[in-house]
Coordinates of C-alpha atoms in Angstrom, one line a residue:
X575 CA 31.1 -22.5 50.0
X576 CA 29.0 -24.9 47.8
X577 CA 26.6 -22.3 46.9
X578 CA 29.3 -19.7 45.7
X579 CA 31.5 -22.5 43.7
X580 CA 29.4 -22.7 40.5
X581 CA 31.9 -25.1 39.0
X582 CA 35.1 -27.1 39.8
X583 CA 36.5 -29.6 37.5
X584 CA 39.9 -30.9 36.8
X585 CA 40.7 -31.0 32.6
X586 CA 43.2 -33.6 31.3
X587 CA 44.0 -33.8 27.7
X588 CA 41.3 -31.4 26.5
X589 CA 38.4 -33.7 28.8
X590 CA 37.0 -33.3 32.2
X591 CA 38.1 -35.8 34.1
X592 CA 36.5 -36.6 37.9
X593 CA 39.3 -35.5 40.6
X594 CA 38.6 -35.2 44.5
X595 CA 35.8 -33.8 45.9
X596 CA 38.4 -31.1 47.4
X597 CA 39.8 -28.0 45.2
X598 CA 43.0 -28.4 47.2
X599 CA 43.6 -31.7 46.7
X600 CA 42.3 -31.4 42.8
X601 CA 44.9 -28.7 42.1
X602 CA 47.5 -31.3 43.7
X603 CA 46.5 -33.7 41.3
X604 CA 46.4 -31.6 38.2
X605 CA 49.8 -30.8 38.8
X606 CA 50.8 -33.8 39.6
X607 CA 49.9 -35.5 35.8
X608 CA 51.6 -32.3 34.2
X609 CA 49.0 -32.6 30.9
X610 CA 45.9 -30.8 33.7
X611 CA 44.6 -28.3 34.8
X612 CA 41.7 -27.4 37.6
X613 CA 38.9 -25.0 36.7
X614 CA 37.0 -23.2 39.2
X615 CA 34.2 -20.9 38.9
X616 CA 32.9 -18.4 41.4
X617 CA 30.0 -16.5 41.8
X618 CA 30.0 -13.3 43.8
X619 CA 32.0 -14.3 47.0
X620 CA 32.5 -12.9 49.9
X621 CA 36.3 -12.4 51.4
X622 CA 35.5 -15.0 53.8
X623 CA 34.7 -17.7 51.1
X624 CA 37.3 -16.3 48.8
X625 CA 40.0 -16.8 51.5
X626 CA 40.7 -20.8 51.3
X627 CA 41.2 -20.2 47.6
X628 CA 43.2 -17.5 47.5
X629 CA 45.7 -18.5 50.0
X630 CA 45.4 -22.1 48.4
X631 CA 46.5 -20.8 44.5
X632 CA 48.7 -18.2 46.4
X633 CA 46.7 -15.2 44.9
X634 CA 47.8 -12.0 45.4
X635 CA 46.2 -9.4 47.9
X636 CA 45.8 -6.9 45.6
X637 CA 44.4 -8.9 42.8
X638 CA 42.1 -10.9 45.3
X639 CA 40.9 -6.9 46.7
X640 CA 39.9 -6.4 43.0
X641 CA 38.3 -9.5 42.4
X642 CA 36.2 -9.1 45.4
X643 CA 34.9 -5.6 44.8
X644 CA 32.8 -4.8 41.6
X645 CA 33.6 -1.6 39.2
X646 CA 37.0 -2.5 38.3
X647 CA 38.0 -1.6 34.6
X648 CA 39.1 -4.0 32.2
X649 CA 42.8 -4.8 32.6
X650 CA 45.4 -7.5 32.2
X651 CA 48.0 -7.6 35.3
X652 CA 51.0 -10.0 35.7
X653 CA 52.0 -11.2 39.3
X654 CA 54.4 -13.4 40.3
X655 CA 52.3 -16.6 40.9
X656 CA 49.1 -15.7 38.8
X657 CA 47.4 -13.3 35.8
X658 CA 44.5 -11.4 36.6
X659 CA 42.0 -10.0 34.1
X660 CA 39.3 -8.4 34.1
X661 CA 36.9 -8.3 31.6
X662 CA 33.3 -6.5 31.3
X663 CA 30.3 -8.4 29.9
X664 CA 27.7 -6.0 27.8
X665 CA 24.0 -6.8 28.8
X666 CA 21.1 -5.0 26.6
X667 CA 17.9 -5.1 27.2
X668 CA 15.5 -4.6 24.3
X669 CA 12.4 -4.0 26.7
X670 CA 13.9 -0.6 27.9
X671 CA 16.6 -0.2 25.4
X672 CA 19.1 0.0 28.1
X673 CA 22.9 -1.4 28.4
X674 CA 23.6 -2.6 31.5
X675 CA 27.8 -4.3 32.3
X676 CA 28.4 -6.7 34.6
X677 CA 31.7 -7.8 35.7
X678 CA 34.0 -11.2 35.3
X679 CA 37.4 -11.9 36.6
X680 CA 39.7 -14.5 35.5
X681 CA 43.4 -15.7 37.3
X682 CA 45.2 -18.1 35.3
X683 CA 48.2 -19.7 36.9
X684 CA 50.5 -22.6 36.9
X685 CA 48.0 -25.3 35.7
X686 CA 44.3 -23.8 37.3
X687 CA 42.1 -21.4 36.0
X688 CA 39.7 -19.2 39.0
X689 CA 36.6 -17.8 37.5
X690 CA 34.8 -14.8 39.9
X691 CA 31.3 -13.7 38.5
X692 CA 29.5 -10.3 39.6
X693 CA 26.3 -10.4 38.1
X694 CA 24.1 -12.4 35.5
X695 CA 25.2 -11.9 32.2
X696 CA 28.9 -13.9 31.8
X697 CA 29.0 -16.3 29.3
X698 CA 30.8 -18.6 32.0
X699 CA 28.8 -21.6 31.3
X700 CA 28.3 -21.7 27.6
X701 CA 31.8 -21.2 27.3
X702 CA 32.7 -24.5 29.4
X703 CA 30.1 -26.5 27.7
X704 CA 31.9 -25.1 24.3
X705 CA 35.3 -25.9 25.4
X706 CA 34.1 -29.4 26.8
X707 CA 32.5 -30.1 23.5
X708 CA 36.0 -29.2 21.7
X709 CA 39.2 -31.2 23.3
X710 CA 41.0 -29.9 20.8
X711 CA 40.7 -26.4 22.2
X712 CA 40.8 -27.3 25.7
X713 CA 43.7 -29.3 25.3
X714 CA 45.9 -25.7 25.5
X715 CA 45.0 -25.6 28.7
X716 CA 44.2 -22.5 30.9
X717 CA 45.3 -20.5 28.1
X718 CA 42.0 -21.5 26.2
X719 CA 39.7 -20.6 29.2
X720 CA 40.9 -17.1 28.8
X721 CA 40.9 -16.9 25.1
X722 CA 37.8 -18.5 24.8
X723 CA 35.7 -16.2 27.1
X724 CA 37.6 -13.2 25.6
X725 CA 36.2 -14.3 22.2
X726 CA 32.7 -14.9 23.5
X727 CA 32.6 -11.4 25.5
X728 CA 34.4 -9.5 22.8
X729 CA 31.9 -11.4 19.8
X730 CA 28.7 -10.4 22.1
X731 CA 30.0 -6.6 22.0
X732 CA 29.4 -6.2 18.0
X733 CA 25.7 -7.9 18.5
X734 CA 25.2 -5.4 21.1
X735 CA 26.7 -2.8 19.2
X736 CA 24.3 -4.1 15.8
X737 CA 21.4 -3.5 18.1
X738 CA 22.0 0.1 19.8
X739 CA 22.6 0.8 15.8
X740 CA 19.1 0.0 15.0
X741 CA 17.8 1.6 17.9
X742 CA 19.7 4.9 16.6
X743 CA 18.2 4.9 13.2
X744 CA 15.1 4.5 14.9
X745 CA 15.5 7.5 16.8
X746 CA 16.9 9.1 14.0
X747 CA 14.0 9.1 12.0
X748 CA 12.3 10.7 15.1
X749 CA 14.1 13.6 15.0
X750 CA 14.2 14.6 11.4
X751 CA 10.3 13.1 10.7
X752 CA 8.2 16.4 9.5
X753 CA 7.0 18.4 12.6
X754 CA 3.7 17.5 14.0
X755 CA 4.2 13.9 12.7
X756 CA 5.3 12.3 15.8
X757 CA 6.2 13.5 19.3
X758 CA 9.1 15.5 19.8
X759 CA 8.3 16.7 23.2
X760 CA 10.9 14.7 25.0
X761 CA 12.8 13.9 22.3
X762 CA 16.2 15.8 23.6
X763 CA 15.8 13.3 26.9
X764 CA 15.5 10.2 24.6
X765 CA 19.0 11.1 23.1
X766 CA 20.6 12.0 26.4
X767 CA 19.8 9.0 27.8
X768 CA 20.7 6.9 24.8
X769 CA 24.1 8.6 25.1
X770 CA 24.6 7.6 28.4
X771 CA 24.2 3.9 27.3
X772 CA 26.6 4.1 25.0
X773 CA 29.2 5.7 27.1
X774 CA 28.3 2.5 29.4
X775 CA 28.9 0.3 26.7
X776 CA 32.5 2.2 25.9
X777 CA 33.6 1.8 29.5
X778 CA 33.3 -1.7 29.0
X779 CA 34.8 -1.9 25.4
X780 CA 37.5 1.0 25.2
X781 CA 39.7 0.4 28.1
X782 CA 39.9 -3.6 27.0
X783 CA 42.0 -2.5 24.1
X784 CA 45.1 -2.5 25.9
X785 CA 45.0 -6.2 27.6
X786 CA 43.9 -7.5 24.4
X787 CA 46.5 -5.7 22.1
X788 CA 49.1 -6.9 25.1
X789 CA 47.8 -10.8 24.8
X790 CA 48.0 -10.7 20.9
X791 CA 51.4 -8.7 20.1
X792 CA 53.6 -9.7 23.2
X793 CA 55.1 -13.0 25.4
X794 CA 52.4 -12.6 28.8
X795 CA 53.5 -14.7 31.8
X796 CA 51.1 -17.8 32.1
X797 CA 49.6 -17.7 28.8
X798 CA 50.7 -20.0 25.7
X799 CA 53.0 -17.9 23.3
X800 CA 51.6 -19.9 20.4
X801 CA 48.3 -18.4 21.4
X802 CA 49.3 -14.7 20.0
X803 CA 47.4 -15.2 16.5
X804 CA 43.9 -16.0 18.4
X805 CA 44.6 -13.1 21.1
X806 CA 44.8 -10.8 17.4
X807 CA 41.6 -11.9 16.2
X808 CA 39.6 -11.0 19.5
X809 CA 41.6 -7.6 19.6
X810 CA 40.5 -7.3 15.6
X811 CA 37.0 -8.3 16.7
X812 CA 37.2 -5.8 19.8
X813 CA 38.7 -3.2 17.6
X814 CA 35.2 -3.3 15.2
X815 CA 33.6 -2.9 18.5
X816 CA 35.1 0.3 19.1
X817 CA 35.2 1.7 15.5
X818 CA 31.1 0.8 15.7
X819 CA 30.2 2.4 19.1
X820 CA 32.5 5.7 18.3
X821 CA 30.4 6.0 15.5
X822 CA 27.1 5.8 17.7
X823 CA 28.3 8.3 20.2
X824 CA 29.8 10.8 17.3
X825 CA 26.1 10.2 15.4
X826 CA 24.6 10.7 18.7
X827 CA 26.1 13.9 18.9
X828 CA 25.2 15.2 15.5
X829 CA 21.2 13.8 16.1
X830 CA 21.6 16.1 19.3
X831 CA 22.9 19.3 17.5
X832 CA 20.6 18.6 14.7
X833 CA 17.6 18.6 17.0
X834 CA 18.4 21.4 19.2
X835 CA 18.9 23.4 15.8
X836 CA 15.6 22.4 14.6
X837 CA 14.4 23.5 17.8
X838 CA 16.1 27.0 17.4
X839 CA 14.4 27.4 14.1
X840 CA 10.9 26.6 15.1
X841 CA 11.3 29.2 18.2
X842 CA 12.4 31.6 15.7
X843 CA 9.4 30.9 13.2
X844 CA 6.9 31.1 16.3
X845 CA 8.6 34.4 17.2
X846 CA 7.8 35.6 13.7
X847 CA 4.5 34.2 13.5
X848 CA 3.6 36.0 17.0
X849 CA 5.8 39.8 15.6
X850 CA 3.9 39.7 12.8
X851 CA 0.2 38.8 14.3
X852 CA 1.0 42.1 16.5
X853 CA 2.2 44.4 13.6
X854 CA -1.1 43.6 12.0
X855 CA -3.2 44.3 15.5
X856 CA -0.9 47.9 15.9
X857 CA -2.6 49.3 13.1
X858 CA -6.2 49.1 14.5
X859 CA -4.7 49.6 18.2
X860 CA -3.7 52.9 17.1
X861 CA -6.4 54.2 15.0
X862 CA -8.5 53.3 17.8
X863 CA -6.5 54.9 19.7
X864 CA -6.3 58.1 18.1
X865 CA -10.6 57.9 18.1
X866 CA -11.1 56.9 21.6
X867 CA -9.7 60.5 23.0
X868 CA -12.4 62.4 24.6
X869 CA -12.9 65.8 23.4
X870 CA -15.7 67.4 20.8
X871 CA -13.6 69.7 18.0
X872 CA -11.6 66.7 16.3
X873 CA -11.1 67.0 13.1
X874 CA -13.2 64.6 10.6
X875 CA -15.0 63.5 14.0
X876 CA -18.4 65.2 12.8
X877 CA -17.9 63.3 9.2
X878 CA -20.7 61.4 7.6
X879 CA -18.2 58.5 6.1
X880 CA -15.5 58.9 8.8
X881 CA -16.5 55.2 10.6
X882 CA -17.1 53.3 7.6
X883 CA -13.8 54.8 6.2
X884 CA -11.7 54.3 9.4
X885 CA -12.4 50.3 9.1
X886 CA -12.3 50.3 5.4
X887 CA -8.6 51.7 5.8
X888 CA -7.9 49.3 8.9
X889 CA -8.4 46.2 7.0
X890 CA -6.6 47.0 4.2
X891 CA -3.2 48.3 6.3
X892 CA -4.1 44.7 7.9
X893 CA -4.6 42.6 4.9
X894 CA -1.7 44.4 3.3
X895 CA 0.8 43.7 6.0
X896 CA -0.6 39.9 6.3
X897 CA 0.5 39.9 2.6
X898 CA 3.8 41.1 3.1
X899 CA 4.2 39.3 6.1
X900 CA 2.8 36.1 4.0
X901 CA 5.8 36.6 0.8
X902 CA 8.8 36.7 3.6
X903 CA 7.6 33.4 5.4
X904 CA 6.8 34.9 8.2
X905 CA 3.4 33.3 8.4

């Protein structure tokens, strides 16, 4: 149980205080004073490790099943002893230019706060180190703990979004540089799968509209009412968010047209190109032709000038149609 408890702490007037070495008998005590509250932060447990806590802050099943298994959307849900939220931390990685989400669940309650961490990337520990380092802040109790990670999960989104925007104007100027100038072979795979990292960065950011527009516009269970002003921030924050990563995917879309349209037009030049390099080869083909047939009485076949003429009048149908060819743009 050590290993999965990251954190426990009990906070009293906006500072950690030390409390027993026991959650159960720290929660005692924080409720005791009135002016605490008890912290604790999981990582990744197991429903045997996660069953002294839950039946300790009287969690429900159903939030304690989603907390316990990953892939949950974001959502706010009010029970009768607890909140549960879930929020989704953005992770990109500039070596692969890949977003990658990871998952963080919060239950806030009368006077504790229970953190559960899948994955890496939560902000769980620069958070408490911010929120210790401001009493002020912390003094609000568990309210802060969920406004504050919010905040930093919701304020990483728009870096992430900053970065996937300079990564699309890279590719961007891939797809409309002058042909031959850089490699367009795989060029339709680079956008698909830069698509599919923005669609992983919506699940995370599009379906969190709806807790957050909840926390900042109406009276939640367990939260601070006077709290509703810093809730609209986040969701103003989280509402950029979305506005920036719709315009990625719509953009995306439009590079993908573009280039499938460029594509389109450079098969159809090549099929000139090749129509027109086959006109000019018909005209010899068939005065060859019409020479290579095996009998004696032809006429002009007994001619003095007939050879020299026959290529004379070859290469000028040929030069004539590479002319014509040459003023429509076909070659």
């Amino acid at each position: 149980m050590r290993a999965v408890i990251v954190d426990c702490a009990i906070y009293r007037d906006g500072r950690r205080t030390d409390g027993p070495a026991d959650f159960s008998d720290a929660l005692d005590e924080a409720r005791a004073t009135g002016d605490a509250f008890l912290w604790i932060g999981l990582h990744e447990p197991t429903e045997k490790e996660f069953d002294l806590v839950s039946s300790e802050f009287s969690l429900h099943p159903l939030a304690v099943e989603d907390a316990l298994c990953a892939h949950q959307r974001p959502k706010l849900e009010v029970y009768d002893d607890s909140l549960f939220a879930v929020i989704k931390p953005v992770v990109y990685e500039p070596e692969g230019d890949t977003v990658t989400t990871d998952e963080l669940m919060l239950f806030i309650g009368d006077s504790f706060v229970v953190t559960v961490r899948h994955g890496e990337s939560a902000p769980l520990a620069e958070v408490r180190r911010r929120l210790e380092a401001e009493p002020e802040v912390l003094r609000h109790g568990p309210t802060a703990v969920l406004y504050a990670v919010s905040d930093a999960v919701v304020d990483h989104y728009i870096d992430v979004a900053a970065e996937l925007q300079v990564d699309l104007e890279e590719l961007e100027t891939q797809v409309f540089a002058p042909s031959g100038s850089v490699d367009t072979k795989n060029t339709a795979s680079r956008i698909y799968t830069f698509k599919r990292q923005v669609l992983e960065f919506r699940r995370a950011t599009v379906p969190l509209s709806a807790p957050m527009g909840r926390l900042a516009g109406a009276s939640v269970p367990f939260v601070d009412e006077h709290s509703q002003p810093f809730f609209r921030d986040v969701s103003d924050h989280l509402t950029r968010a979305n506005e920036h990563v719709e315009g990625l995917d719509r953009l995306l879309s439009d590079i993908l047209a573009a280039h499938l349209a460029q594509t389109g037009l450079r098969q159809n030049d090549d099929m000139r190109k090749i129509s027109a390099w086959a006109a000019m080869a018909a005209v010899p083909t068939m005065v060859a032709g019409i020479y290579g047939m095996n009998f004696d009485h032809m006429p002009e076949l007994h001619w003095v000038w007939t050879y020299p003429t026959v290529i004379v009048l070859m290469g000028c149908a040929v030069f004539g149609l590479y002319r014509m060819f040459k003023r429509r743009g076909w070659l």
